[in-house]
Amino acid sequence: MYAFDARPQCSGGFEGGRPGLQGLRGCVSTMTTSVLGQKARSFWSTALALVLCALPLAMMVRAIQRDLLGPDPAEALMHMTGEWSIRLLLLVLFARPLARYGWSVLMRFRRILGVSTFFYAGLHLLVFLQVYVGWQSDILLEELTERPYVVVGFIAWLILLVLAVTSLNRLRRALGARWRRLHQSVYIVAVLVVCHVLWLSRSDIGAALFYGVVFAGLLGWRLQQKRKYFTKQLPSE
């Protein structure tokens, strides 16, 4: 994951064809320092990624506590949770193209970004169920049958749920090659998100068009990479 030199420089020379005791101690000390340094950097970089992903939640809590959400706090929370889930989804999808061109930071933390995407999408759904549905099944059924943006949003959340659960190492190993194919359904989520925003936009479709263009570009890049891969697999004449 990180570009550290895994070859510790041992000193102390050899005695009779065998490494001297002092050299062996130096070698062990160097290796221990290298491993601990790598683990420490990995820990702190992961902690920083988690803190950054939690910042939007902290902003929302602060806005609620200080009554900064305007005349309609519920609608403001719906917009904030929805927007942040889409932004994090964009980062997830940008991770691979950026890594291909030498910037692998997002790729290192793609799992954290993906789970955070699901987390904010879950908050978005919870606000909807609490404020607009009131946890009543008849109202929920009415919303699902009369408002298509609710249907596509719910389907997108279900897919994110599956992706979040299967991000666990044990399930990833159990799924094997199927895991990669399953997680490519994140592009289906992107299409559903664009439809969700477009149906909600009514007259102002600027945000929907922006997300649509960006997601279309990312999907196009992914399809191009797939085409190159399969072209290389074809037997040469």
Short mmCIF file of C-alpha atoms in Angstrom, two decimals:
data_model
loop_
_atom_site.label_atom_id
_atom_site.label_comp_id
_atom_site.label_asym_id
_atom_site.label_seq_id
_atom_site.Cartn_x
_atom_site.Cartn_y
_atom_site.Cartn_z
CA MET A 1 0.00 0.00 0.00
CA TYR A 2 2.74 2.42 0.86
CA ALA A 3 6.04 2.87 -0.95
CA PHE A 4 8.41 2.05 1.87
CA ASP A 5 11.75 0.29 1.35
CA ALA A 6 11.15 -3.22 2.65
CA ARG A 7 14.85 -4.09 2.56
CA PRO A 8 16.40 -3.08 5.88
CA GLN A 9 20.07 -2.20 5.79
CA CYS A 10 21.84 -4.54 8.20
CA SER A 11 25.25 -3.71 9.56
CA GLY A 12 27.81 -5.58 11.58
CA GLY A 13 29.36 -7.85 8.97
CA PHE A 14 29.94 -11.61 9.24
CA GLU A 15 31.93 -13.77 11.56
CA GLY A 16 33.06 -17.05 10.12
CA GLY A 17 30.48 -16.97 7.37
CA ARG A 18 27.71 -16.19 9.86
CA PRO A 19 26.25 -12.81 10.70
CA GLY A 20 27.78 -11.30 13.79
CA LEU A 21 25.64 -10.83 16.89
CA GLN A 22 25.87 -7.07 16.66
CA GLY A 23 24.89 -7.15 12.99
CA LEU A 24 21.95 -9.45 13.73
CA ARG A 25 20.71 -7.11 16.44
CA GLY A 26 21.02 -4.18 14.09
CA CYS A 27 19.12 -6.06 11.41
CA VAL A 28 16.27 -6.96 13.78
CA SER A 29 16.14 -3.40 15.10
CA THR A 30 15.98 -1.95 11.60
CA MET A 31 13.25 -4.35 10.51
CA THR A 32 11.21 -3.66 13.65
CA THR A 33 11.51 0.11 13.19
CA SER A 34 10.47 -0.19 9.54
CA VAL A 35 7.40 -2.33 10.30
CA LEU A 36 6.30 -0.16 13.23
CA GLY A 37 6.80 2.99 11.18
CA GLN A 38 4.69 1.60 8.35
CA LYS A 39 1.92 0.53 10.74
CA ALA A 40 1.96 3.92 12.47
CA ARG A 41 1.68 5.78 9.17
CA SER A 42 -1.09 3.47 8.03
CA PHE A 43 -2.96 3.99 11.31
CA TRP A 44 -2.74 7.77 11.24
CA SER A 45 -3.63 8.05 7.56
CA THR A 46 -6.68 5.82 8.12
CA ALA A 47 -7.66 7.87 11.17
CA LEU A 48 -7.38 11.07 9.12
CA ALA A 49 -9.58 9.59 6.37
CA LEU A 50 -12.22 8.62 8.95
CA VAL A 51 -12.15 12.09 10.51
CA LEU A 52 -12.55 13.77 7.12
CA CYS A 53 -15.49 11.50 6.25
CA ALA A 54 -17.10 12.31 9.63
CA LEU A 55 -16.76 16.09 9.19
CA PRO A 56 -20.06 16.48 7.26
CA LEU A 57 -21.89 14.68 10.08
CA ALA A 58 -20.28 17.00 12.62
CA MET A 59 -21.37 20.00 10.54
CA MET A 60 -24.95 18.72 10.46
CA VAL A 61 -25.02 18.13 14.23
CA ARG A 62 -23.64 21.62 14.83
CA ALA A 63 -26.23 23.12 12.49
CA ILE A 64 -29.03 21.30 14.33
CA GLN A 65 -27.76 22.39 17.74
CA ARG A 66 -27.44 26.04 16.70
CA ASP A 67 -30.66 26.11 14.67
CA LEU A 68 -28.84 26.95 11.43
CA LEU A 69 -30.92 24.81 9.06
CA GLY A 70 -33.36 27.52 8.07
CA PRO A 71 -37.15 27.51 8.08
CA ASP A 72 -37.41 23.85 6.99
CA PRO A 73 -34.75 21.83 8.89
CA ALA A 74 -36.04 18.49 7.59
CA GLU A 75 -35.67 19.49 3.96
CA ALA A 76 -32.23 20.95 4.68
CA LEU A 77 -31.12 17.67 6.26
CA MET A 78 -32.49 15.72 3.32
CA HIS A 79 -30.44 17.85 0.93
CA MET A 80 -27.27 17.73 3.03
CA THR A 81 -27.27 13.96 3.56
CA GLY A 82 -28.13 13.33 -0.08
CA GLU A 83 -25.47 15.71 -1.39
CA TRP A 84 -22.72 14.23 0.77
CA SER A 85 -23.58 10.68 -0.21
CA ILE A 86 -23.30 11.68 -3.88
CA ARG A 87 -20.01 13.53 -3.34
CA LEU A 88 -18.49 10.52 -1.61
CA LEU A 89 -19.78 8.25 -4.38
CA LEU A 90 -17.97 10.49 -6.86
CA LEU A 91 -14.74 10.06 -4.90
CA VAL A 92 -15.21 6.27 -4.93
CA LEU A 93 -15.60 6.25 -8.70
CA PHE A 94 -12.71 8.67 -9.26
CA ALA A 95 -10.35 6.46 -7.22
CA ARG A 96 -9.44 4.02 -9.99
CA PRO A 97 -8.92 6.55 -12.84
CA LEU A 98 -6.74 8.74 -10.62
CA ALA A 99 -4.73 5.72 -9.46
CA ARG A 100 -4.18 4.73 -13.07
CA TYR A 101 -2.55 8.13 -13.67
CA GLY A 102 -0.35 8.02 -10.58
CA TRP A 103 -2.48 9.49 -7.77
CA SER A 104 -3.46 6.55 -5.55
CA VAL A 105 -4.59 8.31 -2.36
CA LEU A 106 -8.30 7.75 -2.98
CA MET A 107 -7.65 4.15 -4.01
CA ARG A 108 -6.02 3.42 -0.65
CA PHE A 109 -9.12 4.56 1.21
CA ARG A 110 -11.79 3.46 -1.24
CA ARG A 111 -13.37 1.11 1.30
CA ILE A 112 -13.72 3.91 3.85
CA LEU A 113 -15.19 6.19 1.18
CA GLY A 114 -17.61 3.48 0.07
CA VAL A 115 -18.86 2.71 3.57
CA SER A 116 -19.18 6.45 4.23
CA THR A 117 -21.26 6.77 1.06
CA PHE A 118 -23.60 4.10 2.41
CA PHE A 119 -23.66 5.80 5.83
CA TYR A 120 -24.82 9.18 4.49
CA ALA A 121 -27.27 7.50 2.11
CA GLY A 122 -28.64 5.68 5.17
CA LEU A 123 -29.01 8.98 7.02
CA HIS A 124 -30.81 10.35 3.97
CA LEU A 125 -33.24 7.42 4.10
CA LEU A 126 -33.71 7.74 7.88
CA VAL A 127 -34.64 11.42 7.61
CA PHE A 128 -37.13 10.55 4.88
CA LEU A 129 -38.71 7.76 6.94
CA GLN A 130 -38.85 9.88 10.08
CA VAL A 131 -40.11 13.17 8.66
CA TYR A 132 -42.01 12.37 5.48
CA VAL A 133 -43.28 8.85 6.19
CA GLY A 134 -43.46 8.77 9.98
CA TRP A 135 -42.59 5.05 9.90
CA GLN A 136 -46.09 4.23 8.63
CA SER A 137 -46.23 1.41 6.10
CA ASP A 138 -49.28 2.75 4.25
CA ILE A 139 -47.64 6.12 3.64
CA LEU A 140 -44.43 4.39 2.55
CA LEU A 141 -46.34 2.23 0.09
CA GLU A 142 -48.06 5.33 -1.28
CA GLU A 143 -44.71 7.07 -1.72
CA LEU A 144 -43.26 4.06 -3.52
CA THR A 145 -46.18 3.77 -5.91
CA GLU A 146 -46.67 7.47 -6.70
CA ARG A 147 -43.12 8.88 -6.67
CA PRO A 148 -40.57 7.14 -8.94
CA TYR A 149 -37.65 9.04 -7.40
CA VAL A 150 -38.37 7.28 -4.11
CA VAL A 151 -38.25 3.89 -5.83
CA VAL A 152 -34.92 4.47 -7.61
CA GLY A 153 -33.44 6.02 -4.46
CA PHE A 154 -34.46 3.01 -2.40
CA ILE A 155 -33.04 0.58 -4.97
CA ALA A 156 -29.76 2.52 -4.96
CA TRP A 157 -29.65 2.29 -1.16
CA LEU A 158 -30.26 -1.47 -1.26
CA ILE A 159 -27.35 -1.94 -3.65
CA LEU A 160 -25.14 0.20 -1.41
CA LEU A 161 -26.20 -1.96 1.53
CA VAL A 162 -25.02 -5.10 -0.26
CA LEU A 163 -21.75 -3.45 -1.25
CA ALA A 164 -21.11 -2.20 2.29
CA VAL A 165 -21.76 -5.62 3.84
CA THR A 166 -19.60 -7.46 1.31
CA SER A 167 -16.70 -5.05 1.87
CA LEU A 168 -15.77 -7.18 4.89
CA ASN A 169 -12.58 -9.16 4.27
CA ARG A 170 -14.20 -12.48 5.16
CA LEU A 171 -17.03 -12.03 2.65
CA ARG A 172 -14.63 -10.74 0.04
CA ARG A 173 -12.56 -13.91 0.32
CA ALA A 174 -15.70 -16.06 0.30
CA LEU A 175 -17.01 -14.45 -2.88
CA GLY A 176 -13.71 -14.74 -4.72
CA ALA A 177 -13.87 -13.52 -8.32
CA ARG A 178 -17.58 -12.76 -7.93
CA TRP A 179 -16.74 -9.97 -5.47
CA ARG A 180 -15.25 -7.76 -8.18
CA ARG A 181 -18.21 -8.31 -10.50
CA LEU A 182 -20.62 -7.55 -7.65
CA HIS A 183 -18.90 -4.30 -6.74
CA GLN A 184 -19.03 -3.09 -10.32
CA SER A 185 -22.73 -2.53 -9.62
CA VAL A 186 -21.63 0.77 -8.05
CA TYR A 187 -22.05 2.14 -11.58
CA ILE A 188 -25.71 1.09 -11.46
CA VAL A 189 -25.97 3.12 -8.26
CA ALA A 190 -24.55 6.13 -10.12
CA VAL A 191 -27.21 5.82 -12.85
CA LEU A 192 -29.97 5.49 -10.25
CA VAL A 193 -28.64 8.52 -8.36
CA VAL A 194 -28.79 10.65 -11.51
CA CYS A 195 -32.39 9.52 -12.12
CA HIS A 196 -33.24 10.23 -8.47
CA VAL A 197 -31.84 13.77 -8.62
CA LEU A 198 -33.38 14.43 -12.06
CA TRP A 199 -36.89 13.45 -10.91
CA LEU A 200 -36.50 15.60 -7.81
CA SER A 201 -35.17 18.63 -9.69
CA ARG A 202 -38.39 19.54 -11.50
CA SER A 203 -37.47 22.82 -13.24
CA ASP A 204 -33.90 23.27 -11.96
CA ILE A 205 -32.00 20.36 -13.47
CA GLY A 206 -28.51 21.88 -13.26
CA ALA A 207 -27.29 19.54 -10.50
CA ALA A 208 -28.76 16.49 -12.23
CA LEU A 209 -27.04 17.40 -15.52
CA PHE A 210 -23.72 17.99 -13.76
CA TYR A 211 -23.80 14.64 -11.98
CA GLY A 212 -25.03 12.95 -15.13
CA VAL A 213 -22.11 14.27 -17.20
CA VAL A 214 -19.52 13.35 -14.54
CA PHE A 215 -20.93 9.85 -13.96
CA ALA A 216 -21.23 9.29 -17.72
CA GLY A 217 -17.57 10.25 -18.16
CA LEU A 218 -16.50 7.85 -15.39
CA LEU A 219 -18.61 5.05 -16.81
CA GLY A 220 -17.23 5.71 -20.29
CA TRP A 221 -13.67 5.53 -18.97
CA ARG A 222 -14.42 2.26 -17.21
CA LEU A 223 -15.94 0.73 -20.36
CA GLN A 224 -12.91 1.83 -22.36
CA GLN A 225 -10.59 0.11 -19.88
CA LYS A 226 -12.70 -3.04 -20.11
CA ARG A 227 -12.51 -2.95 -23.90
CA LYS A 228 -8.71 -2.59 -23.80
CA TYR A 229 -8.46 -5.50 -21.39
CA PHE A 230 -10.56 -7.85 -23.51
CA THR A 231 -8.71 -6.74 -26.66
CA LYS A 232 -5.42 -7.79 -25.07
CA GLN A 233 -6.91 -11.18 -24.16
CA LEU A 234 -7.80 -11.96 -27.76
CA PRO A 235 -5.33 -14.34 -29.42
CA SER A 236 -3.12 -12.66 -31.98
CA GLU A 237 -3.31 -13.98 -35.53
#
